[in-house]
Short mmCIF file of C-alpha atoms in Angstrom, two decimals:
data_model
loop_
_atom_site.label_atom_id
_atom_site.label_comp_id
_atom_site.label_asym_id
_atom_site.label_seq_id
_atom_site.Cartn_x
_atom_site.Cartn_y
_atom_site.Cartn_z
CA UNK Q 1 -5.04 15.04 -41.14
CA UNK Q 2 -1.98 17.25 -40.60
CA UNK Q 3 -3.75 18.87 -37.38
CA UNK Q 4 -4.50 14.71 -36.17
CA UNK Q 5 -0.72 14.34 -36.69
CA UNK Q 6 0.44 17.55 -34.77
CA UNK Q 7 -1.81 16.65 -31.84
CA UNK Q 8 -0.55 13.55 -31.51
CA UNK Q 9 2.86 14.38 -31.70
CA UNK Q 10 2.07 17.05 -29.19
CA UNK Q 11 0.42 14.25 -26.60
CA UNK Q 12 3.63 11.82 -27.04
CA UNK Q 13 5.66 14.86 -26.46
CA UNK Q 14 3.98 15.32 -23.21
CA UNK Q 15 4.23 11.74 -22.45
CA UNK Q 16 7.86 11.79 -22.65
CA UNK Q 17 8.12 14.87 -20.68
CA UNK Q 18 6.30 12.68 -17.59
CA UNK Q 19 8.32 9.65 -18.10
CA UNK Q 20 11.53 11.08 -17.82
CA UNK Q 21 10.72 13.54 -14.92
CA UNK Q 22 9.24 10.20 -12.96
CA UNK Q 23 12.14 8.18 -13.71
CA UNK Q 24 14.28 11.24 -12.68
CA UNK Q 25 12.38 10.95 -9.37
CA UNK Q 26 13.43 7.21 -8.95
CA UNK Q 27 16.83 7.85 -9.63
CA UNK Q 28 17.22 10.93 -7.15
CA UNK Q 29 15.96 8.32 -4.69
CA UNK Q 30 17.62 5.25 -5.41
CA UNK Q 31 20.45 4.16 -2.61
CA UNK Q 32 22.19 1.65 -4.74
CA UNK Q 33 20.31 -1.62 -3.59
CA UNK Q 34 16.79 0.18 -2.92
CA UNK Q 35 14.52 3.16 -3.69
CA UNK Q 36 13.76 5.31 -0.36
CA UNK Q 37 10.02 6.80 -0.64
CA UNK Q 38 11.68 10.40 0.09
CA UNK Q 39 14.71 12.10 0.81
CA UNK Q 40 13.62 13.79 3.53
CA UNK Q 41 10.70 12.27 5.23
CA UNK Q 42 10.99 8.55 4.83
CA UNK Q 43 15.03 8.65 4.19
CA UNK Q 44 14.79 4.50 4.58
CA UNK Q 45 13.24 1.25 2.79
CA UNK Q 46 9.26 1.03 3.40
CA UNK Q 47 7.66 -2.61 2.61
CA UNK Q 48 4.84 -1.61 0.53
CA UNK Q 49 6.15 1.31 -0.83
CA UNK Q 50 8.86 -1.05 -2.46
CA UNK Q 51 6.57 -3.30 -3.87
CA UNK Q 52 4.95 -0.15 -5.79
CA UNK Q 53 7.89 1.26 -6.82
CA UNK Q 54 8.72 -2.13 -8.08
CA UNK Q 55 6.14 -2.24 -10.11
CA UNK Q 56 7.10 0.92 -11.82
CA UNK Q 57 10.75 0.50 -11.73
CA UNK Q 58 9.92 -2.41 -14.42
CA UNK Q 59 9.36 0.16 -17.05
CA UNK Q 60 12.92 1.97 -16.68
CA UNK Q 61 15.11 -1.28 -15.04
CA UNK Q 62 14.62 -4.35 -14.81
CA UNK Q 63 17.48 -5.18 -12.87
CA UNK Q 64 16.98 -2.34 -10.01
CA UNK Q 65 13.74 -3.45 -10.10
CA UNK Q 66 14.60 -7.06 -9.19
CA UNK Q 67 16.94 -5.95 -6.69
CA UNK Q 68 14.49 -3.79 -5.02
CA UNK Q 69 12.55 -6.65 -3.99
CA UNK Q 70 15.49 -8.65 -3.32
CA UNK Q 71 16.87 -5.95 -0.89
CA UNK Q 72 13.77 -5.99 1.29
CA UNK Q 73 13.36 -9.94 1.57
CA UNK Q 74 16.67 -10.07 2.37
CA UNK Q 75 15.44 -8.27 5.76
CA UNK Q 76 12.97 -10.97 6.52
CA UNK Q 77 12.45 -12.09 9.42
CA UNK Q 78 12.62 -16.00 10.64
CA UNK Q 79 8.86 -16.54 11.06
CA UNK Q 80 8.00 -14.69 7.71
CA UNK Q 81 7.20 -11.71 8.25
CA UNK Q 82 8.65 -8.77 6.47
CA UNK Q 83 9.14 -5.58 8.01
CA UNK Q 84 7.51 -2.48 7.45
CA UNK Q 85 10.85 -0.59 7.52
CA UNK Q 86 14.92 -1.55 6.40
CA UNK Q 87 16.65 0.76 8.10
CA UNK Q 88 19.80 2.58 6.57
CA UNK Q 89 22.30 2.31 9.24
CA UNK Q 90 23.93 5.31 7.70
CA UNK Q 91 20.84 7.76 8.54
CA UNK Q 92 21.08 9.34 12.17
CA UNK Q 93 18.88 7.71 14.54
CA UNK Q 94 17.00 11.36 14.35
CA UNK Q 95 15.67 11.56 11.36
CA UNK Q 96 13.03 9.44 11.92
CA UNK Q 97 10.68 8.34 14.06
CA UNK Q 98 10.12 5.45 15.51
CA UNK Q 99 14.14 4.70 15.03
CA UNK Q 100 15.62 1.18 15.28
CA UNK Q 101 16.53 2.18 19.03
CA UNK Q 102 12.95 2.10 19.28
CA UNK Q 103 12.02 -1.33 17.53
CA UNK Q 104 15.07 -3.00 18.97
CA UNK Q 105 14.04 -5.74 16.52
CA UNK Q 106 17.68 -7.78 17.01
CA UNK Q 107 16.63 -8.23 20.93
CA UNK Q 108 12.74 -7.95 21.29
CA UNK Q 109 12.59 -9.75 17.80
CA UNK Q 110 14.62 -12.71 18.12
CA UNK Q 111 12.07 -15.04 19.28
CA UNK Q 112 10.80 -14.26 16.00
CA UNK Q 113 13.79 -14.62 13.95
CA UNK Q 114 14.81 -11.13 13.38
CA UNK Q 115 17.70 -10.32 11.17
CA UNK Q 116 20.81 -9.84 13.74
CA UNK Q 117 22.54 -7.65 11.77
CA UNK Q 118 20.01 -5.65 10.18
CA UNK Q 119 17.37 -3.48 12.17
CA UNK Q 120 14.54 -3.04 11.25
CA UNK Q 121 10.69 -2.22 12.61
CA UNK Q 122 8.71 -4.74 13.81
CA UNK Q 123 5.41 -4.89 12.46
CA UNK Q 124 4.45 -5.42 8.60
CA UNK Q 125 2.41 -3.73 5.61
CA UNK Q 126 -0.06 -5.00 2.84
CA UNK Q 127 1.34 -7.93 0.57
CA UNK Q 128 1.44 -6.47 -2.57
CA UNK Q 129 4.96 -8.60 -3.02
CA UNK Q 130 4.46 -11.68 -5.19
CA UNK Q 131 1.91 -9.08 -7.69
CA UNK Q 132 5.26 -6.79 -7.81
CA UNK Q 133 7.41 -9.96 -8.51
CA UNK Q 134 5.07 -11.84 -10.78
CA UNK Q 135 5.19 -8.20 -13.04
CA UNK Q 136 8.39 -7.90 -12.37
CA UNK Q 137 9.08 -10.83 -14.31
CA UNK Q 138 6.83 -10.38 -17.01
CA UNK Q 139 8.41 -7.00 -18.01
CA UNK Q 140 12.10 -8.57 -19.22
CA UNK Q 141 11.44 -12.83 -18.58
CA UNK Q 142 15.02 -13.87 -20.09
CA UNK Q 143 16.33 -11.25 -17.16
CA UNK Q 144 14.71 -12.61 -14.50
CA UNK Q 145 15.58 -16.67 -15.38
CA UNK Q 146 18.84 -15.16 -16.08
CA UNK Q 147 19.43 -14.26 -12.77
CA UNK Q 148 16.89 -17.14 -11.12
CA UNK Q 149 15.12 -14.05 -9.96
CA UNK Q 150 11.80 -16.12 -9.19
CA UNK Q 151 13.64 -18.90 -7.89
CA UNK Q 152 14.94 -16.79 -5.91
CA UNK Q 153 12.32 -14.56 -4.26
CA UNK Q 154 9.33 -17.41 -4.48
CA UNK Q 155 10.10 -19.10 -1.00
CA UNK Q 156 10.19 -15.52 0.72
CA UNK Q 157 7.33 -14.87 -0.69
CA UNK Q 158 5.49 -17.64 0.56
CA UNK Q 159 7.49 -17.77 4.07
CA UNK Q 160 5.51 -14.17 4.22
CA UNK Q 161 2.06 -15.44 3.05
CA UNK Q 162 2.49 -18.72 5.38
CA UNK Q 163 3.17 -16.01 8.10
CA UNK Q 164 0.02 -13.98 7.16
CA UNK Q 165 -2.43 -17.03 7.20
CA UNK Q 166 -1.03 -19.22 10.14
CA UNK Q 167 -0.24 -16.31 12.22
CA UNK Q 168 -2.32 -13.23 11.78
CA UNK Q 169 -5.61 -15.20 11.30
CA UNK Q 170 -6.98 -13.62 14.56
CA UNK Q 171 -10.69 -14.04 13.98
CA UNK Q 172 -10.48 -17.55 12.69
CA UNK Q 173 -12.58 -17.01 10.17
CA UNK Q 174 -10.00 -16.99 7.15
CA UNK Q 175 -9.44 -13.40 7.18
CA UNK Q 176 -5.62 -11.94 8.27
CA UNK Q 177 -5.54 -8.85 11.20
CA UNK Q 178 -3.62 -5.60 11.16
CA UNK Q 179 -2.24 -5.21 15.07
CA UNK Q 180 -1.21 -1.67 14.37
CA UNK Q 181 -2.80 1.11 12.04
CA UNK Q 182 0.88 1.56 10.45
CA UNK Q 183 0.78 -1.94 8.84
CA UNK Q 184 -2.65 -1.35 6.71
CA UNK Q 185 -0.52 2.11 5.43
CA UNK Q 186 -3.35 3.85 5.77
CA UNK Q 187 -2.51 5.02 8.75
CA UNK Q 188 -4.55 8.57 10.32
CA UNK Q 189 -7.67 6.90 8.40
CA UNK Q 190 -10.85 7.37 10.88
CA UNK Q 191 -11.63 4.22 10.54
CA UNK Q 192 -9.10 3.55 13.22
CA UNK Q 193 -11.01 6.14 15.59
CA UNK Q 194 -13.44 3.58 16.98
CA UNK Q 195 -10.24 0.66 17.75
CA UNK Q 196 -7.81 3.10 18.52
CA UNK Q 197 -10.32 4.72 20.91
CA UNK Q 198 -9.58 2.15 23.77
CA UNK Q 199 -5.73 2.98 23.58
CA UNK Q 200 -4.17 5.04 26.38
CA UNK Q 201 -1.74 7.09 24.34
CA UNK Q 202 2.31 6.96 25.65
CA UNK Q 203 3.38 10.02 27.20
CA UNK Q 204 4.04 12.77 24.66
CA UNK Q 205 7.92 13.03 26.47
CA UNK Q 206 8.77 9.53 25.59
CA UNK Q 207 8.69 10.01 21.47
CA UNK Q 208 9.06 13.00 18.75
CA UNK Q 209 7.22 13.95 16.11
CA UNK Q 210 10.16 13.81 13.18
CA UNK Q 211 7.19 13.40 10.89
CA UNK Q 212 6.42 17.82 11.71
CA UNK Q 213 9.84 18.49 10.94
CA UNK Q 214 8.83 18.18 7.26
CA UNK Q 215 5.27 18.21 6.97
CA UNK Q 216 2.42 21.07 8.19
CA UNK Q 217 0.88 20.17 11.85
CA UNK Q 218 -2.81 20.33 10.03
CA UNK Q 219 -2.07 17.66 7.45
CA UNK Q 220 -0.67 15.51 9.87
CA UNK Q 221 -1.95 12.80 13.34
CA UNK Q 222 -2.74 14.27 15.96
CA UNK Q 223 -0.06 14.44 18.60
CA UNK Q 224 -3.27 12.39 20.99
CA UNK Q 225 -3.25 9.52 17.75
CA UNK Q 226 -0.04 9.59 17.23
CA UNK Q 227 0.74 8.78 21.14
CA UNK Q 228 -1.80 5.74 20.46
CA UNK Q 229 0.48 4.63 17.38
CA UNK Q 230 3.65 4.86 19.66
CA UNK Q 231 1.84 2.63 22.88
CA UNK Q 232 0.73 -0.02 20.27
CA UNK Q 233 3.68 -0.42 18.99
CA UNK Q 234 6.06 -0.14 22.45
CA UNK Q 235 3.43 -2.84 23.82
CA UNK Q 236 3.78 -5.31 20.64
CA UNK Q 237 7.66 -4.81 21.43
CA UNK Q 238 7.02 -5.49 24.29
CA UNK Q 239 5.40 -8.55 24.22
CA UNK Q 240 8.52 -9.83 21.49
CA UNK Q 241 6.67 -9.56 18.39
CA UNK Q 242 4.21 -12.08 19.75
CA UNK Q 243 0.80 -12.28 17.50
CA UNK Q 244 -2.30 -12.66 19.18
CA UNK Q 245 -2.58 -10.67 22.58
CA UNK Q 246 -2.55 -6.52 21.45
CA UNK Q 247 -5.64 -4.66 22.24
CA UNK Q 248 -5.69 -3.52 18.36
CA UNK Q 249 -7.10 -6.55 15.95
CA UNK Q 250 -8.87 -5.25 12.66
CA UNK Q 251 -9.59 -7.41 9.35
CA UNK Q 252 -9.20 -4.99 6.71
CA UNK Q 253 -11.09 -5.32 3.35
CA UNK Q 254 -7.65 -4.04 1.00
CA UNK Q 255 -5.10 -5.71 2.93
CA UNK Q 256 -7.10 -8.89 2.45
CA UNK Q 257 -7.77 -7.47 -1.15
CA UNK Q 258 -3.18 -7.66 -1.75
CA UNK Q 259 -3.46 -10.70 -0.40
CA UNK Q 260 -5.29 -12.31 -2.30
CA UNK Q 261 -4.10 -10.67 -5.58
CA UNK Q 262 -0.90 -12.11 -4.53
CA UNK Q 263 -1.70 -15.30 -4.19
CA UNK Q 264 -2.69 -15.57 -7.45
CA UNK Q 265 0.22 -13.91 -8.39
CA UNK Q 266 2.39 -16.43 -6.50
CA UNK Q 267 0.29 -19.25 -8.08
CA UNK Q 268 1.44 -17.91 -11.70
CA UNK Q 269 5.31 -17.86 -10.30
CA UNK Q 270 4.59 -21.37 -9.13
CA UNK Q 271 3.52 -22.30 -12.35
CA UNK Q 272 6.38 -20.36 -14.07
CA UNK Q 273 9.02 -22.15 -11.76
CA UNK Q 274 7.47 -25.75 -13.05
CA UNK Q 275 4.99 -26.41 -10.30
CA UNK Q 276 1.38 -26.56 -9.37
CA UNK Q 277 -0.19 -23.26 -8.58
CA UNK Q 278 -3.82 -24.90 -8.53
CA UNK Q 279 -3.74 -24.85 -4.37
CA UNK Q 280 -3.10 -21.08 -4.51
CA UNK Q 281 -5.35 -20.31 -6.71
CA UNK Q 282 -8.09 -21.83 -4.61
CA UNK Q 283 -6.92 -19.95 -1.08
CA UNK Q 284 -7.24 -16.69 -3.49
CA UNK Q 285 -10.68 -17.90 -3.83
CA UNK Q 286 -11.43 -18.43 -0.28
CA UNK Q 287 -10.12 -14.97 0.35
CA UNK Q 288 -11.98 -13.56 -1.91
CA UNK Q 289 -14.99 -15.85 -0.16
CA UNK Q 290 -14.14 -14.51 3.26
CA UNK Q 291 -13.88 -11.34 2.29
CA UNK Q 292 -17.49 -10.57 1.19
CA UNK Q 293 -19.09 -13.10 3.72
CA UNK Q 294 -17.39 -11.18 6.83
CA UNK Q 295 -16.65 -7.60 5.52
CA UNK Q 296 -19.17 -6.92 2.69
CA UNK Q 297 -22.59 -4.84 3.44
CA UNK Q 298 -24.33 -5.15 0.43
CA UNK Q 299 -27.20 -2.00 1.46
CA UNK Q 300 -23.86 0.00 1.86
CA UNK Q 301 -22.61 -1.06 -1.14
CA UNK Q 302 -19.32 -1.20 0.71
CA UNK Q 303 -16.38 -3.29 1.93
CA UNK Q 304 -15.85 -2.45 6.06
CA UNK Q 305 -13.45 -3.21 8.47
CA UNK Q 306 -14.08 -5.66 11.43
CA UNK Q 307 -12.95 -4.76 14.94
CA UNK Q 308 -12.03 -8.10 16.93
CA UNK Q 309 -11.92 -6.17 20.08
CA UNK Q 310 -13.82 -4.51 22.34
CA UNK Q 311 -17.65 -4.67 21.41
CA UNK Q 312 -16.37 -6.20 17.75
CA UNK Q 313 -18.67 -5.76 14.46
CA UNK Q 314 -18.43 -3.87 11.42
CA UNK Q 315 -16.40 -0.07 11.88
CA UNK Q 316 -18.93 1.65 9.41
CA UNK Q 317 -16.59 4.63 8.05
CA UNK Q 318 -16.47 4.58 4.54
CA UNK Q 319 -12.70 4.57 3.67
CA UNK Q 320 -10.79 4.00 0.01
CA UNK Q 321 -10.19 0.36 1.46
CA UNK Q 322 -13.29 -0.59 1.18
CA UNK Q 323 -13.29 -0.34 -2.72
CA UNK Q 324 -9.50 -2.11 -3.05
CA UNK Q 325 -11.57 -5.71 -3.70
CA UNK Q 326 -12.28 -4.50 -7.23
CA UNK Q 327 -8.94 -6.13 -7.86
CA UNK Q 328 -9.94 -9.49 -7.39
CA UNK Q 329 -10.89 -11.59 -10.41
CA UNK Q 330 -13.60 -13.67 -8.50
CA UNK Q 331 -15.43 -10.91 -6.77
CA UNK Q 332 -19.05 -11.74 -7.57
CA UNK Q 333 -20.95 -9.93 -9.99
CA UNK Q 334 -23.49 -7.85 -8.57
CA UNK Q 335 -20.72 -7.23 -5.66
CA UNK Q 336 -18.50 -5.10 -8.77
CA UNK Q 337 -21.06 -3.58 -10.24
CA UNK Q 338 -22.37 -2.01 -6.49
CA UNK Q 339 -19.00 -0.97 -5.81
CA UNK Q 340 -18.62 0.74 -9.25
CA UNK Q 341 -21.69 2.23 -8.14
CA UNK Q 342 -20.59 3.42 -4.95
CA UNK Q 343 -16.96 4.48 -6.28
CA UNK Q 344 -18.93 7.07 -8.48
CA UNK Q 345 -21.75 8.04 -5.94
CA UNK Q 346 -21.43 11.23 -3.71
CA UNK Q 347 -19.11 9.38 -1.38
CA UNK Q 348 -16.22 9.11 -3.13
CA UNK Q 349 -17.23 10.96 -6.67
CA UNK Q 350 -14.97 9.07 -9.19
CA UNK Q 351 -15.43 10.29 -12.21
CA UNK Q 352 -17.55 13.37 -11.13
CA UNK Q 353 -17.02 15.52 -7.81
CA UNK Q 354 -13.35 14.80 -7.83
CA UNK Q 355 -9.67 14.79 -9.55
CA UNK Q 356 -8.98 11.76 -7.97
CA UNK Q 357 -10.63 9.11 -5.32
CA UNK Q 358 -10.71 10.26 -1.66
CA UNK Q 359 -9.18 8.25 1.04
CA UNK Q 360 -12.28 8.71 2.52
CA UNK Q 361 -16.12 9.62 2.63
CA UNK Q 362 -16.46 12.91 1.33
CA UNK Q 363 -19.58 13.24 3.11
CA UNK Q 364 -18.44 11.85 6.18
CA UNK Q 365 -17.98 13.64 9.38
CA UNK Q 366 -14.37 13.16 9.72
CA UNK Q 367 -13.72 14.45 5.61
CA UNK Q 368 -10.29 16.95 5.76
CA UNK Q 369 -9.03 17.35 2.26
CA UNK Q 370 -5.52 17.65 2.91
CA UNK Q 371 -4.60 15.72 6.64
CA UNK Q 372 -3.02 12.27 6.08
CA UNK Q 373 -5.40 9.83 5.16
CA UNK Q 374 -8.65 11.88 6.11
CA UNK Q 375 -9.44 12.60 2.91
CA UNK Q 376 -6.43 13.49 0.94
CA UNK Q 377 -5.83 11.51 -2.50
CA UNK Q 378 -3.14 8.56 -2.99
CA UNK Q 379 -1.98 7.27 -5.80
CA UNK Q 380 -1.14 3.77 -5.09
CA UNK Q 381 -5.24 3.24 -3.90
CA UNK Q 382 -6.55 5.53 -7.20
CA UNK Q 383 -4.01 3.23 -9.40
CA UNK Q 384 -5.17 0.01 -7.86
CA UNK Q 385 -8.74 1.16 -8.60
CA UNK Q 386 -8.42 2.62 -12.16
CA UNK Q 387 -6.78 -1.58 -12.35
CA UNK Q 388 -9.64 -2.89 -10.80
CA UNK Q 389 -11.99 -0.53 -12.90
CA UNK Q 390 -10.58 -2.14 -16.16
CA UNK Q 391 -10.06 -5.67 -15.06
CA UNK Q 392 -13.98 -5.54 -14.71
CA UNK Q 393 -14.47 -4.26 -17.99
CA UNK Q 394 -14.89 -0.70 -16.69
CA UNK Q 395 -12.49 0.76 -19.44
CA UNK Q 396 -14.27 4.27 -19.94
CA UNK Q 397 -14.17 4.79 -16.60
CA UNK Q 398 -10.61 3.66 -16.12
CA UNK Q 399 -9.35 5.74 -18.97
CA UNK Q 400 -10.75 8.40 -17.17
CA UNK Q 401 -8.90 8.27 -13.50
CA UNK Q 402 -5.94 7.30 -15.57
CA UNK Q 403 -5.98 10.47 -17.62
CA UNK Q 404 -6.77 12.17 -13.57
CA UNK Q 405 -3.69 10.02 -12.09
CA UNK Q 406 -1.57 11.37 -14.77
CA UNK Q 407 -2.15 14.75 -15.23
CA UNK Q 408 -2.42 15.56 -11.37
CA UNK Q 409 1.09 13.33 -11.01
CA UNK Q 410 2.55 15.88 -13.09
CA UNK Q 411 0.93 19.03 -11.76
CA UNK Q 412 2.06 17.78 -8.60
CA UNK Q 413 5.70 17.26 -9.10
CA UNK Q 414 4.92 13.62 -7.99
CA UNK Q 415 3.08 14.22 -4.43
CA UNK Q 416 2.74 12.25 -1.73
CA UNK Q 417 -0.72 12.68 -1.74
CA UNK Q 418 -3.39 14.83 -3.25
CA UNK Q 419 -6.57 17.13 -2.28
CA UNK Q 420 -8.80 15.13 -4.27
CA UNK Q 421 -11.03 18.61 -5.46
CA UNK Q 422 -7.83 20.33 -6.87
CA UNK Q 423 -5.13 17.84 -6.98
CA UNK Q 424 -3.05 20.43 -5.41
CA UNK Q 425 -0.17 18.49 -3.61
CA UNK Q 426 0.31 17.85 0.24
CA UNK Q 427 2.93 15.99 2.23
CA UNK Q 428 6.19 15.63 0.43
CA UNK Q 429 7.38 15.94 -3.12
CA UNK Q 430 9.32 13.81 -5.46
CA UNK Q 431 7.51 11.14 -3.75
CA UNK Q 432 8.42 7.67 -5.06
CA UNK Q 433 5.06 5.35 -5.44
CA UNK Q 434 3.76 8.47 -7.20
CA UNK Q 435 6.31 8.52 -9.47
CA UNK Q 436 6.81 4.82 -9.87
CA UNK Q 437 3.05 4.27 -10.99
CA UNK Q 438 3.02 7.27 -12.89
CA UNK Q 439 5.63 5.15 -15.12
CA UNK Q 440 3.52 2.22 -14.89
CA UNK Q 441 -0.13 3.92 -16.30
CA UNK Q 442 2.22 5.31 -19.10
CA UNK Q 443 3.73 2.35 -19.60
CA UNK Q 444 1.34 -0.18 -19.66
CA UNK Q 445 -2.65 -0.60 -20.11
CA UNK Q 446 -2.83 -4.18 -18.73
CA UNK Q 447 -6.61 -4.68 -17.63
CA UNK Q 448 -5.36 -7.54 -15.58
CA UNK Q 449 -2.17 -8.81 -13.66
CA UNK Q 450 -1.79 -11.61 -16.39
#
């Protein structure tokens, strides 16, 4: 009995250790109003990576974390859309690339009812929003009606999914498009290769590669992809932020995946605020419908994304996105137990060949354990899949990547990403998502988003 008590006092010891060197993290990168994903390499606000660090911010402050959401919708733009990037206008225009000189959102993006006196990009990331809201206000309720946080935040936040299903419904099939590999966040992933393929890159003299600056040339795009990401997004610019007419058009199965979860999740704050949140439930269900009727092979046992240009079709490359629809309450039966199946087969090795889930196929032709999204381990896609895991009723198996996430968080000093064999660290360190969801799995063993 006396050993039982020593170990455990040893394991909360530990745990303490982790929380307060991830909520160290946070507060190294907090600006005030909003948490910056790194110091160095991503020195402003990112969309997504806001929503994540949201999520975890709930465990330390409420408050910060309330304002961290606030602080990016209060970038939105006129026709809903929120921007991939808030730019501090206190950061030289050289630390990163693409700058607001580049976006120009004020001019090119007035059409679309740009902020006038705030520049940001142009182009979006996945809506994990109304799930970081809805948890947001579960954590410290009296807070959040305090303050009329949902109130608040609920008609951004569906002024952004109005935006996503009126206006990036490209295939008309129910389904929302990515116009730029940036906005599904995974960016390098190869299964951009085949769509990106039919881009004539911009001129390597007409950009610069900040991203090198602080990051190894091996782990990082190509300078030939990253000329791509620089003409898709000059030519969306170009065209004023219109939706519709790029040459780049994919339906991806995890931004579909957020959006969906975040319906539901708005449905709850509808419900919360003294409405309805029956209508929202349903499009969740549709969604979720669309999803496995346009992107689901079931003798792949895998979720793909669909090209709407060029010859079209399925882009068979097995990618971490594909396994993201575990998150959905609704996903049919045999559909979770296939992709369970696949997460632990010899393409992604959860559970088995790996510390943590690969971004992509290990056995697939374009596998590079450490170059940005190629292969390397993230922790926002293993933590939304140890979440999907347990909302299925996967719990041993969840238990297990959340003991991985943790311990490799740790080892890591909070990476930016992971190689999945050794969990030795890549990219930058002190890396916020990492540390915000570290606080989260330590924090909390919901099984769903409740």
């Amino acid at each position: 009995m006396i050993e039982r008590r020593r170990t455990t006092s040893t394991a909360v010891a530990r745990r303490d250790t982790l929380h307060d060197r991830a909520a160290r993290v946070l507060d190294a990168n907090w600006t005030g109003t909003s948490t910056v994903p790194s110091r160095t390499l991503y020195p402003h606000q990112w969309s997504w990576d806001s929503a994540f660090i949201a999520i975890g911010l709930r465990h330390v402050s409420s408050l910060r974390a309330q304002l961290e959401l606030e602080t990016l919708l209060g970038a939105q733009w006129g026709d809903g859309r929120i921007p991939h990037i808030v730019f501090n206008p206190a950061i030289p225009l050289d630390a990163y690339f693409p700058s607001p000189d580049f976006w120009r959102s004020s001019t090119a993006g007035r059409a679309a009812g740009a902020p006038l006196t705030q520049q940001t990009s142009g182009i979006v990331q996945p809506p994990v929003h109304a799930l970081a809201a809805w948890l947001v206000h579960r954590a410290d309720p009296d807070l959040s009606r305090e303050r009329g946080f949902l109130s608040r935040v609920y008609p951004a936040l569906a002024a952004w999914h109005r935006y996503l299903l009126h206006r990036r419904d490209l295939g008309g099939a129910g389904l929302v498009s990515v116009v730029h590999p940036w906005e599904q966040g995974m960016d390098n992933s190869p299964c951009w290769d085949a769509p990106l393929g039919r881009i004539s890159p911009a001129p390597a003299r007409t950009f610069r590669r900040a991203d090198l600056e602080h990051g190894a040339a091996e782990d990082r795009p190509t300078d030939l992809d990253y000329g791509r990401y620089v003409r898709l997004a000059m030519d969306y610019r170009d065209g004023r932020y219109a939706d519709g007419g790029g040459q780049f058009a994919v339906e991806d199965p995890a931004f579909n995946a957020l959006l969906a979860a975040s319906e539901h999740a708005l449905a709850r704050i509808a419900c919360e605020l003294g409405a309805v949140g029956t209508a929202r439930h349903a499009r969740a269900e549709r969604l979720t419908a669309a999803l496995v009727e346009r992107l689901w092979d079931p003798r792949e046992g895998l979720f793909f994304c669909r090209d709407l240009r060029g010859a079209g079709g399925l882009i068979r490359e097995r990618g971490i996105a594909g396994l993201i629809p575990l998150i959905l309450p609704t996903l049919p039966r045999d559909v979770v137990t296939t992709l369970v199946r696949t997460a632990s087969g010899p393409h992604f090795g959860v559970g088995d060949r790996v510390r943590l889930a690969p971004s992509y196929d290990l056995e697939g032709p374009s596998f590079d354990p450490h170059r940005y999204w190629r292969g390397p381990a993230w922790f926002n896609t293993n933590w939304l899949l140890e979440r999907g895991l347990n909302l299925h009723g996967e719990h041993e198996r969840a238990a297990d990547l959340r003991a991985s996430l943790l311990e490799v968080a740790g080892a890591s000093d909070f990476a930016e990403y992971v190689d999945p064999y050794t969990g030795a660290g890549c990219g930058a360190r002190g890396f916020g998502w990492t540390a915000a969801l570290t606080l989260d799995l330590l924090g909390s063993r919901e099984g769903t988003w409740g």
